[in-house]
mmCIF file of C-alpha atoms in Angstrom:
data_model
loop_
_atom_site.group_PDB
_atom_site.id
_atom_site.type_symbol
_atom_site.label_atom_id
_atom_site.label_comp_id
_atom_site.label_asym_id
_atom_site.label_seq_id
_atom_site.Cartn_x
_atom_site.Cartn_y
_atom_site.Cartn_z
ATOM 1 C CA UNK H 1 62.182 84.271 51.486
ATOM 2 C CA UNK H 2 62.076 83.504 55.067
ATOM 3 C CA UNK H 3 65.466 81.673 55.889
ATOM 4 C CA UNK H 4 64.306 79.151 58.743
ATOM 5 C CA UNK H 5 62.173 77.848 55.947
ATOM 6 C CA UNK H 6 65.468 77.501 53.596
ATOM 7 C CA UNK H 7 66.685 73.952 52.879
ATOM 8 C CA UNK H 8 70.773 74.865 52.689
ATOM 9 C CA UNK H 9 71.728 72.653 49.245
ATOM 10 C CA UNK H 10 74.070 69.717 49.505
ATOM 11 C CA UNK H 11 76.284 69.454 46.937
ATOM 12 C CA UNK H 12 79.058 66.920 46.168
ATOM 13 C CA UNK H 13 82.649 67.658 44.269
ATOM 14 C CA UNK H 14 83.795 64.513 43.147
ATOM 15 C CA UNK H 15 87.332 65.846 42.392
ATOM 16 C CA UNK H 16 91.022 66.719 42.599
ATOM 17 C CA UNK H 17 91.269 68.469 45.871
ATOM 18 C CA UNK H 18 94.062 69.606 45.117
ATOM 19 C CA UNK H 19 93.761 71.547 41.579
ATOM 20 C CA UNK H 20 93.262 74.612 42.021
ATOM 21 C CA UNK H 21 89.940 75.392 39.564
ATOM 22 C CA UNK H 22 87.819 72.179 42.251
ATOM 23 C CA UNK H 23 89.021 74.307 45.438
ATOM 24 C CA UNK H 24 88.025 77.814 43.697
ATOM 25 C CA UNK H 25 84.462 76.196 43.255
ATOM 26 C CA UNK H 26 84.677 74.299 46.634
ATOM 27 C CA UNK H 27 85.416 77.796 47.758
ATOM 28 C CA UNK H 28 82.597 79.777 46.077
ATOM 29 C CA UNK H 29 79.558 78.082 47.289
ATOM 30 C CA UNK H 30 80.914 77.440 51.128
ATOM 31 C CA UNK H 31 80.742 81.414 50.753
ATOM 32 C CA UNK H 32 77.947 81.092 49.371
ATOM 33 C CA UNK H 33 76.440 79.267 52.533
ATOM 34 C CA UNK H 34 76.220 75.954 50.472
ATOM 35 C CA UNK H 35 77.307 72.642 51.966
ATOM 36 C CA UNK H 36 79.944 71.449 50.278
ATOM 37 C CA UNK H 37 81.482 67.665 50.476
ATOM 38 C CA UNK H 38 84.398 66.820 49.004
ATOM 39 C CA UNK H 39 84.572 63.013 47.581
ATOM 40 C CA UNK H 40 88.181 61.998 45.748
ATOM 41 C CA UNK H 41 90.445 59.063 45.525
ATOM 42 C CA UNK H 42 93.551 61.498 45.690
ATOM 43 C CA UNK H 43 95.647 61.994 48.065
ATOM 44 C CA UNK H 44 95.395 64.778 50.039
ATOM 45 C CA UNK H 45 96.366 68.618 49.317
ATOM 46 C CA UNK H 46 95.144 72.120 49.499
ATOM 47 C CA UNK H 47 91.692 71.500 49.701
ATOM 48 C CA UNK H 48 91.497 70.112 53.725
ATOM 49 C CA UNK H 49 92.745 73.641 54.484
ATOM 50 C CA UNK H 50 89.456 74.777 53.386
ATOM 51 C CA UNK H 51 87.053 75.566 56.535
ATOM 52 C CA UNK H 52 84.024 73.676 55.955
ATOM 53 C CA UNK H 53 84.354 71.498 53.939
ATOM 54 C CA UNK H 54 83.780 67.698 54.585
ATOM 55 C CA UNK H 55 85.887 65.922 52.197
ATOM 56 C CA UNK H 56 85.809 61.754 51.714
ATOM 57 C CA UNK H 57 89.854 60.511 50.200
ATOM 58 C CA UNK H 58 89.493 57.096 49.148
ATOM 59 C CA UNK H 59 92.756 57.148 48.064
ATOM 60 C CA UNK H 60 94.499 53.903 48.170
ATOM 61 C CA UNK H 61 98.444 53.387 47.209
ATOM 62 C CA UNK H 62 97.441 50.657 44.726
ATOM 63 C CA UNK H 63 97.394 50.736 41.051
ATOM 64 C CA UNK H 64 95.037 53.871 38.920
ATOM 65 C CA UNK H 65 92.593 51.915 38.092
ATOM 66 C CA UNK H 66 92.454 49.802 41.123
ATOM 67 C CA UNK H 67 92.235 53.138 43.494
ATOM 68 C CA UNK H 68 89.305 53.880 41.508
ATOM 69 C CA UNK H 69 87.580 50.960 41.705
ATOM 70 C CA UNK H 70 87.506 51.074 44.969
ATOM 71 C CA UNK H 71 86.389 54.702 44.238
ATOM 72 C CA UNK H 72 83.359 54.481 42.351
ATOM 73 C CA UNK H 73 82.702 51.582 45.578
ATOM 74 C CA UNK H 74 82.733 53.619 48.500
ATOM 75 C CA UNK H 75 80.750 55.987 46.410
ATOM 76 C CA UNK H 76 77.931 54.040 45.887
ATOM 77 C CA UNK H 77 77.397 53.050 49.420
ATOM 78 C CA UNK H 78 77.809 56.652 50.777
ATOM 79 C CA UNK H 79 74.475 57.384 48.314
ATOM 80 C CA UNK H 80 72.817 54.440 50.060
ATOM 81 C CA UNK H 81 73.131 57.137 53.785
ATOM 82 C CA UNK H 82 73.573 60.075 51.601
ATOM 83 C CA UNK H 83 71.228 61.884 48.941
ATOM 84 C CA UNK H 84 73.267 64.826 48.055
ATOM 85 C CA UNK H 85 70.790 67.419 46.377
ATOM 86 C CA UNK H 86 73.619 68.418 43.746
ATOM 87 C CA UNK H 87 77.090 66.320 41.905
ATOM 88 C CA UNK H 88 79.452 68.470 40.837
ATOM 89 C CA UNK H 89 82.380 66.436 38.848
ATOM 90 C CA UNK H 90 85.223 67.092 37.678
ATOM 91 C CA UNK H 91 86.941 65.954 34.643
ATOM 92 C CA UNK H 92 85.654 63.471 32.298
ATOM 93 C CA UNK H 93 87.325 60.324 32.532
ATOM 94 C CA UNK H 94 87.613 59.495 36.228
ATOM 95 C CA UNK H 95 84.902 62.149 38.084
ATOM 96 C CA UNK H 96 82.582 62.319 35.421
ATOM 97 C CA UNK H 97 82.328 58.403 34.534
ATOM 98 C CA UNK H 98 81.318 57.927 38.387
ATOM 99 C CA UNK H 99 78.793 60.323 38.346
ATOM 100 C CA UNK H 100 77.910 58.618 35.124
ATOM 101 C CA UNK H 101 77.782 55.334 36.623
ATOM 102 C CA UNK H 102 75.891 56.808 39.828
ATOM 103 C CA UNK H 103 72.923 58.397 37.046
ATOM 104 C CA UNK H 104 71.634 60.756 39.930
ATOM 105 C CA UNK H 105 69.110 63.141 38.835
ATOM 106 C CA UNK H 106 71.372 66.097 38.693
ATOM 107 C CA UNK H 107 74.776 66.003 37.496
ATOM 108 C CA UNK H 108 77.220 68.708 36.326
ATOM 109 C CA UNK H 109 79.985 67.917 34.750
ATOM 110 C CA UNK H 110 82.677 70.158 34.181
ATOM 111 C CA UNK H 111 85.038 69.621 31.255
ATOM 112 C CA UNK H 112 88.622 71.828 31.149
ATOM 113 C CA UNK H 113 90.448 71.078 28.230
ATOM 114 C CA UNK H 114 92.893 68.508 28.079
ATOM 115 C CA UNK H 115 90.402 65.433 29.262
ATOM 116 C CA UNK H 116 87.963 66.196 26.004
ATOM 117 C CA UNK H 117 90.876 67.496 23.364
ATOM 118 C CA UNK H 118 93.320 65.037 24.473
ATOM 119 C CA UNK H 119 92.293 62.058 26.995
ATOM 120 C CA UNK H 120 89.280 60.950 24.121
ATOM 121 C CA UNK H 121 91.786 60.464 21.513
ATOM 122 C CA UNK H 122 93.808 57.816 23.332
ATOM 123 C CA UNK H 123 92.322 54.848 22.544
ATOM 124 C CA UNK H 124 88.127 53.902 21.464
ATOM 125 C CA UNK H 125 87.810 52.714 25.390
ATOM 126 C CA UNK H 126 87.789 56.793 26.671
ATOM 127 C CA UNK H 127 86.458 58.196 22.992
ATOM 128 C CA UNK H 128 83.611 56.038 24.283
ATOM 129 C CA UNK H 129 84.132 57.204 28.021
ATOM 130 C CA UNK H 130 83.525 61.111 26.883
ATOM 131 C CA UNK H 131 81.009 60.722 25.429
ATOM 132 C CA UNK H 132 78.710 58.510 27.491
ATOM 133 C CA UNK H 133 79.607 60.786 30.200
ATOM 134 C CA UNK H 134 78.546 63.618 27.887
ATOM 135 C CA UNK H 135 75.688 62.056 27.183
ATOM 136 C CA UNK H 136 75.041 61.145 31.442
ATOM 137 C CA UNK H 137 75.368 65.229 32.344
ATOM 138 C CA UNK H 138 72.441 67.445 32.924
ATOM 139 C CA UNK H 139 74.806 70.786 32.390
ATOM 140 C CA UNK H 140 78.086 70.860 31.094
ATOM 141 C CA UNK H 141 80.133 74.070 32.717
ATOM 142 C CA UNK H 142 83.522 74.595 30.357
ATOM 143 C CA UNK H 143 85.621 77.577 30.185
ATOM 144 C CA UNK H 144 85.417 79.103 26.851
ATOM 145 C CA UNK H 145 83.998 78.377 23.506
ATOM 146 C CA UNK H 146 87.060 76.980 22.386
ATOM 147 C CA UNK H 147 85.725 73.549 24.409
ATOM 148 C CA UNK H 148 82.609 74.355 22.681
ATOM 149 C CA UNK H 149 83.572 72.890 20.222
ATOM 150 C CA UNK H 150 85.202 70.038 21.429
ATOM 151 C CA UNK H 151 82.189 69.254 23.453
ATOM 152 C CA UNK H 152 79.585 69.308 20.779
ATOM 153 C CA UNK H 153 81.194 66.065 18.650
ATOM 154 C CA UNK H 154 79.486 64.353 21.062
#
């Protein structure tokens, strides 16, 4: 393929940048010449040291629910100006739900374990959020077959 005609793929990660899992995904994509942006509502951390990563941090020192609502609004506003090729959310009930609400054509959801095994059992609201988010994702990644059984319940 001729590199002059090759469009660089833009990936938006909606995730906690302090997570080693998130940083590994981001570093892999940057090393493979993807244009990567991190959108988060967690405080700055290790991800800010990744060369070539653009970060939109919408963390506010307010209760989590209010911070989360603020995050959804800010991401929606950002999508009016910029359209990534891929949205990749890490964790079902926070960043995954944000993507599900935005309803992009290219929504990848990475499920790690506690977000599918424990969180949906907290109450019916979390169960419904989990079900809704999984149904909205176009692609789901997970660390192994032990998680796949839990995903298939939804």
